[in-house]
Amino acid sequence: DAKATEGGLNVTLTIRLLMHGKEVGSIIGKKGETVKKMREESGARINISEGSCPERIVTITGPTDAIFKAFSMIALKFEEDINASMTNSTVTSKPPVTLRLVVPASQCGSLIGKGGSKIKEIRESTGAQVQVAGDMLPNSTERAVTISGTPDAIIQCVKQICVVMLESPPKGATIPYRPKPASAPIIFAGGQAFTIQGQYAIPHPDLTKLHQLAMQHPPFTPLGQTTPGFPGLDATTPTSSHELTIPNDLIGCIIGRQGSKINEIRQMSGAQIKIANATEGSAERQVTITGSPANISLAQYLINAR
């Protein structure tokens, strides 16, 4: 996200960090005091993704100097946490501060350089460890870049990474990584759905409804015919339609081999599902679901589950 103004002095950048819940808690601080102080003192915008996820995305946006200031505050906070955790422990060697950046894969080549020359130069000049993940993060076109070292080494390293990112902006569309909620396993028992939380099974009414709908539905009704005895799905129920967009690289797992999965979803939900053809230059496909509200919600649930 490089917006260079004249002379390139005041360049706005966005850097995304991937953090564990515990690290995020440390950055937010009691009643949000720590992050508030970081925002005020650095002048950078710091946003934290919503989270019932084990991982969260922290987005830092602003002029480069504000970003470096925010990074130095984060690195020092992590350093403080490490020191605090060592006071009562028997560990003698001090672990380094570690940050994980999320970088569009199209920029990782420039960061690594020909034959690894650039990343080697960054490691040697800053003293930080830098690792670029070989694989993209799930359902995205981004990779994790892990930096570790002393707070000072990390800040020098981030400065050099920012320079590379500004010199070679991302190519093509980037599908950002979104951490998945820690999905509790679901158990269907006695016609009810339960999610497992810790050692308890919690009844889940929404899933139970969907499960019961799916169970009552004789699987092989010709599509478009309503089945007698399926409550809420008689011919008088108004049909409506709902549109979704799905990234191209995920559409395959919804369609399945020779359309097997999408047919299964059509049969289980009783909804009509149309997938638009891929359009040139777009990274997404339009999916239209038509049917009664119950059909549509079941189809959506099954598509999301895929």
mmCIF file with all atom_site columns, C-alpha atoms in Angstrom, residues 153-249:
data_model
loop_
_atom_site.group_PDB
_atom_site.id
_atom_site.type_symbol
_atom_site.label_atom_id
_atom_site.label_alt_id
_atom_site.label_comp_id
_atom_site.label_asym_id
_atom_site.label_entity_id
_atom_site.label_seq_id
_atom_site.pdbx_PDB_ins_code
_atom_site.Cartn_x
_atom_site.Cartn_y
_atom_site.Cartn_z
_atom_site.occupancy
_atom_site.B_iso_or_equiv
_atom_site.pdbx_formal_charge
_atom_site.auth_seq_id
_atom_site.auth_comp_id
_atom_site.auth_asym_id
_atom_site.auth_atom_id
_atom_site.pdbx_PDB_model_num
ATOM 1  C CA . ALA A 1 153 ? 17.956  -5.555  15.281 1.00 0.00 ? 153 ALA A CA 1
ATOM 2  C CA . ILE A 1 154 ? 14.235  -6.025  14.584 1.00 0.00 ? 154 ILE A CA 1
ATOM 3  C CA . ILE A 1 155 ? 13.665  -2.307  13.964 1.00 0.00 ? 155 ILE A CA 1
ATOM 4  C CA . GLN A 1 156 ? 16.662  -2.097  11.587 1.00 0.00 ? 156 GLN A CA 1
ATOM 5  C CA . CYS A 1 157 ? 15.350  -5.193  9.830  1.00 0.00 ? 157 CYS A CA 1
ATOM 6  C CA . VAL A 1 158 ? 11.804  -3.789  9.488  1.00 0.00 ? 158 VAL A CA 1
ATOM 7  C CA . LYS A 1 159 ? 13.266  -0.597  7.974  1.00 0.00 ? 159 LYS A CA 1
ATOM 8  C CA . GLN A 1 160 ? 15.022  -2.609  5.278  1.00 0.00 ? 160 GLN A CA 1
ATOM 9  C CA . ILE A 1 161 ? 11.950  -4.742  4.599  1.00 0.00 ? 161 ILE A CA 1
ATOM 10 C CA . CYS A 1 162 ? 9.856   -1.565  4.202  1.00 0.00 ? 162 CYS A CA 1
ATOM 11 C CA . VAL A 1 163 ? 12.343  -0.226  1.653  1.00 0.00 ? 163 VAL A CA 1
ATOM 12 C CA . VAL A 1 164 ? 12.047  -3.442  -0.383 1.00 0.00 ? 164 VAL A CA 1
ATOM 13 C CA . MET A 1 165 ? 8.236   -3.362  -0.182 1.00 0.00 ? 165 MET A CA 1
ATOM 14 C CA . LEU A 1 166 ? 8.143   0.233   -1.387 1.00 0.00 ? 166 LEU A CA 1
ATOM 15 C CA . GLU A 1 167 ? 10.577  -0.444  -4.230 1.00 0.00 ? 167 GLU A CA 1
ATOM 16 C CA . SER A 1 168 ? 8.642   -3.461  -5.516 1.00 0.00 ? 168 SER A CA 1
ATOM 17 C CA . PRO A 1 169 ? 4.895   -3.089  -4.888 1.00 0.00 ? 169 PRO A CA 1
ATOM 18 C CA . PRO A 1 170 ? 2.721   -6.250  -4.982 1.00 0.00 ? 170 PRO A CA 1
ATOM 19 C CA . LYS A 1 171 ? 1.810   -7.584  -8.432 1.00 0.00 ? 171 LYS A CA 1
ATOM 20 C CA . GLY A 1 172 ? -1.743  -8.669  -9.234 1.00 0.00 ? 172 GLY A CA 1
ATOM 21 C CA . ALA A 1 173 ? -4.509  -9.044  -6.671 1.00 0.00 ? 173 ALA A CA 1
ATOM 22 C CA . THR A 1 174 ? -3.575  -10.022 -3.137 1.00 0.00 ? 174 THR A CA 1
ATOM 23 C CA . ILE A 1 175 ? -5.930  -12.304 -1.218 1.00 0.00 ? 175 ILE A CA 1
ATOM 24 C CA . PRO A 1 176 ? -5.243  -11.309 2.401  1.00 0.00 ? 176 PRO A CA 1
ATOM 25 C CA . TYR A 1 177 ? -4.798  -13.990 5.039  1.00 0.00 ? 177 TYR A CA 1
ATOM 26 C CA . ARG A 1 178 ? -7.680  -14.130 7.512  1.00 0.00 ? 178 ARG A CA 1
ATOM 27 C CA . PRO A 1 179 ? -7.115  -16.263 10.585 1.00 0.00 ? 179 PRO A CA 1
ATOM 28 C CA . LYS A 1 180 ? -9.819  -18.891 11.097 1.00 0.00 ? 180 LYS A CA 1
ATOM 29 C CA . PRO A 1 181 ? -11.774 -18.945 14.362 1.00 0.00 ? 181 PRO A CA 1
ATOM 30 C CA . ALA A 1 182 ? -10.753 -21.819 16.585 1.00 0.00 ? 182 ALA A CA 1
ATOM 31 C CA . SER A 1 183 ? -13.592 -23.984 15.418 1.00 0.00 ? 183 SER A CA 1
ATOM 32 C CA . ALA A 1 184 ? -14.840 -26.289 18.114 1.00 0.00 ? 184 ALA A CA 1
ATOM 33 C CA . PRO A 1 185 ? -15.525 -29.806 16.861 1.00 0.00 ? 185 PRO A CA 1
ATOM 34 C CA . ILE A 1 186 ? -19.208 -30.482 16.220 1.00 0.00 ? 186 ILE A CA 1
ATOM 35 C CA . ILE A 1 187 ? -20.956 -33.658 17.260 1.00 0.00 ? 187 ILE A CA 1
ATOM 36 C CA . PHE A 1 188 ? -24.425 -34.709 16.088 1.00 0.00 ? 188 PHE A CA 1
ATOM 37 C CA . ALA A 1 189 ? -26.142 -36.935 18.624 1.00 0.00 ? 189 ALA A CA 1
ATOM 38 C CA . GLY A 1 190 ? -29.789 -37.833 19.091 1.00 0.00 ? 190 GLY A CA 1
ATOM 39 C CA . GLY A 1 191 ? -30.828 -35.358 16.397 1.00 0.00 ? 191 GLY A CA 1
ATOM 40 C CA . GLN A 1 192 ? -29.051 -32.513 18.182 1.00 0.00 ? 192 GLN A CA 1
ATOM 41 C CA . ALA A 1 193 ? -25.837 -30.710 17.382 1.00 0.00 ? 193 ALA A CA 1
ATOM 42 C CA . PHE A 1 194 ? -23.270 -30.029 20.091 1.00 0.00 ? 194 PHE A CA 1
ATOM 43 C CA . THR A 1 195 ? -20.013 -28.102 19.968 1.00 0.00 ? 195 THR A CA 1
ATOM 44 C CA . ILE A 1 196 ? -17.222 -29.325 22.198 1.00 0.00 ? 196 ILE A CA 1
ATOM 45 C CA . GLN A 1 197 ? -15.758 -26.688 24.486 1.00 0.00 ? 197 GLN A CA 1
ATOM 46 C CA . GLY A 1 198 ? -13.094 -27.990 26.812 1.00 0.00 ? 198 GLY A CA 1
ATOM 47 C CA . GLN A 1 199 ? -14.604 -31.133 28.258 1.00 0.00 ? 199 GLN A CA 1
ATOM 48 C CA . TYR A 1 200 ? -18.250 -30.155 27.853 1.00 0.00 ? 200 TYR A CA 1
ATOM 49 C CA . ALA A 1 201 ? -20.624 -30.593 24.930 1.00 0.00 ? 201 ALA A CA 1
ATOM 50 C CA . ILE A 1 202 ? -22.667 -27.415 24.479 1.00 0.00 ? 202 ILE A CA 1
ATOM 51 C CA . PRO A 1 203 ? -25.991 -27.789 22.596 1.00 0.00 ? 203 PRO A CA 1
ATOM 52 C CA . HIS A 1 204 ? -25.941 -25.656 19.479 1.00 0.00 ? 204 HIS A CA 1
ATOM 53 C CA . PRO A 1 205 ? -29.526 -24.756 18.463 1.00 0.00 ? 205 PRO A CA 1
ATOM 54 C CA . ASP A 1 206 ? -28.704 -23.217 15.048 1.00 0.00 ? 206 ASP A CA 1
ATOM 55 C CA . LEU A 1 207 ? -26.705 -26.215 13.936 1.00 0.00 ? 207 LEU A CA 1
ATOM 56 C CA . THR A 1 208 ? -29.334 -28.539 15.396 1.00 0.00 ? 208 THR A CA 1
ATOM 57 C CA . LYS A 1 209 ? -31.992 -26.919 13.186 1.00 0.00 ? 209 LYS A CA 1
ATOM 58 C CA . LEU A 1 210 ? -29.808 -27.322 10.114 1.00 0.00 ? 210 LEU A CA 1
ATOM 59 C CA . HIS A 1 211 ? -28.949 -30.887 11.065 1.00 0.00 ? 211 HIS A CA 1
ATOM 60 C CA . GLN A 1 212 ? -32.617 -31.783 11.525 1.00 0.00 ? 212 GLN A CA 1
ATOM 61 C CA . LEU A 1 213 ? -33.494 -30.181 8.196  1.00 0.00 ? 213 LEU A CA 1
ATOM 62 C CA . ALA A 1 214 ? -30.752 -32.168 6.503  1.00 0.00 ? 214 ALA A CA 1
ATOM 63 C CA . MET A 1 215 ? -31.818 -35.421 8.186  1.00 0.00 ? 215 MET A CA 1
ATOM 64 C CA . GLN A 1 216 ? -35.505 -35.085 7.311  1.00 0.00 ? 216 GLN A CA 1
ATOM 65 C CA . HIS A 1 217 ? -34.775 -34.330 3.692  1.00 0.00 ? 217 HIS A CA 1
ATOM 66 C CA . PRO A 1 218 ? -35.063 -37.457 1.527  1.00 0.00 ? 218 PRO A CA 1
ATOM 67 C CA . PRO A 1 219 ? -31.822 -37.081 -0.377 1.00 0.00 ? 219 PRO A CA 1
ATOM 68 C CA . PHE A 1 220 ? -32.973 -37.805 -3.901 1.00 0.00 ? 220 PHE A CA 1
ATOM 69 C CA . THR A 1 221 ? -35.874 -35.526 -4.693 1.00 0.00 ? 221 THR A CA 1
ATOM 70 C CA . PRO A 1 222 ? -35.659 -34.102 -8.195 1.00 0.00 ? 222 PRO A CA 1
ATOM 71 C CA . LEU A 1 223 ? -34.475 -30.556 -7.653 1.00 0.00 ? 223 LEU A CA 1
ATOM 72 C CA . GLY A 1 224 ? -37.014 -27.784 -7.606 1.00 0.00 ? 224 GLY A CA 1
ATOM 73 C CA . GLN A 1 225 ? -39.836 -30.082 -6.445 1.00 0.00 ? 225 GLN A CA 1
ATOM 74 C CA . THR A 1 226 ? -40.936 -29.437 -2.922 1.00 0.00 ? 226 THR A CA 1
ATOM 75 C CA . THR A 1 227 ? -41.115 -32.404 -0.636 1.00 0.00 ? 227 THR A CA 1
ATOM 76 C CA . PRO A 1 228 ? -44.341 -32.950 1.281  1.00 0.00 ? 228 PRO A CA 1
ATOM 77 C CA . GLY A 1 229 ? -43.816 -33.314 5.005  1.00 0.00 ? 229 GLY A CA 1
ATOM 78 C CA . PHE A 1 230 ? -40.721 -31.121 5.085  1.00 0.00 ? 230 PHE A CA 1
ATOM 79 C CA . PRO A 1 231 ? -41.817 -28.266 7.357  1.00 0.00 ? 231 PRO A CA 1
ATOM 80 C CA . GLY A 1 232 ? -41.156 -24.780 6.104  1.00 0.00 ? 232 GLY A CA 1
ATOM 81 C CA . LEU A 1 233 ? -40.485 -25.998 2.606  1.00 0.00 ? 233 LEU A CA 1
ATOM 82 C CA . ASP A 1 234 ? -43.987 -26.312 1.177  1.00 0.00 ? 234 ASP A CA 1
ATOM 83 C CA . ALA A 1 235 ? -44.801 -24.735 -2.153 1.00 0.00 ? 235 ALA A CA 1
ATOM 84 C CA . THR A 1 236 ? -46.229 -21.605 -0.520 1.00 0.00 ? 236 THR A CA 1
ATOM 85 C CA . THR A 1 237 ? -42.899 -20.607 1.038  1.00 0.00 ? 237 THR A CA 1
ATOM 86 C CA . PRO A 1 238 ? -41.659 -17.577 -0.884 1.00 0.00 ? 238 PRO A CA 1
ATOM 87 C CA . THR A 1 239 ? -38.408 -18.247 -2.673 1.00 0.00 ? 239 THR A CA 1
ATOM 88 C CA . SER A 1 240 ? -35.662 -15.692 -2.512 1.00 0.00 ? 240 SER A CA 1
ATOM 89 C CA . SER A 1 241 ? -32.120 -15.623 -3.747 1.00 0.00 ? 241 SER A CA 1
ATOM 90 C CA . HIS A 1 242 ? -28.810 -14.849 -2.122 1.00 0.00 ? 242 HIS A CA 1
ATOM 91 C CA . GLU A 1 243 ? -25.453 -14.013 -3.688 1.00 0.00 ? 243 GLU A CA 1
ATOM 92 C CA . LEU A 1 244 ? -21.988 -14.929 -2.449 1.00 0.00 ? 244 LEU A CA 1
ATOM 93 C CA . THR A 1 245 ? -18.555 -14.274 -3.891 1.00 0.00 ? 245 THR A CA 1
ATOM 94 C CA . ILE A 1 246 ? -15.984 -17.016 -3.551 1.00 0.00 ? 246 ILE A CA 1
ATOM 95 C CA . PRO A 1 247 ? -12.247 -16.699 -4.372 1.00 0.00 ? 247 PRO A CA 1
ATOM 96 C CA . ASN A 1 248 ? -11.274 -18.585 -7.550 1.00 0.00 ? 248 ASN A CA 1
ATOM 97 C CA . ASP A 1 249 ? -8.776  -20.752 -5.716 1.00 0.00 ? 249 ASP A CA 1
#
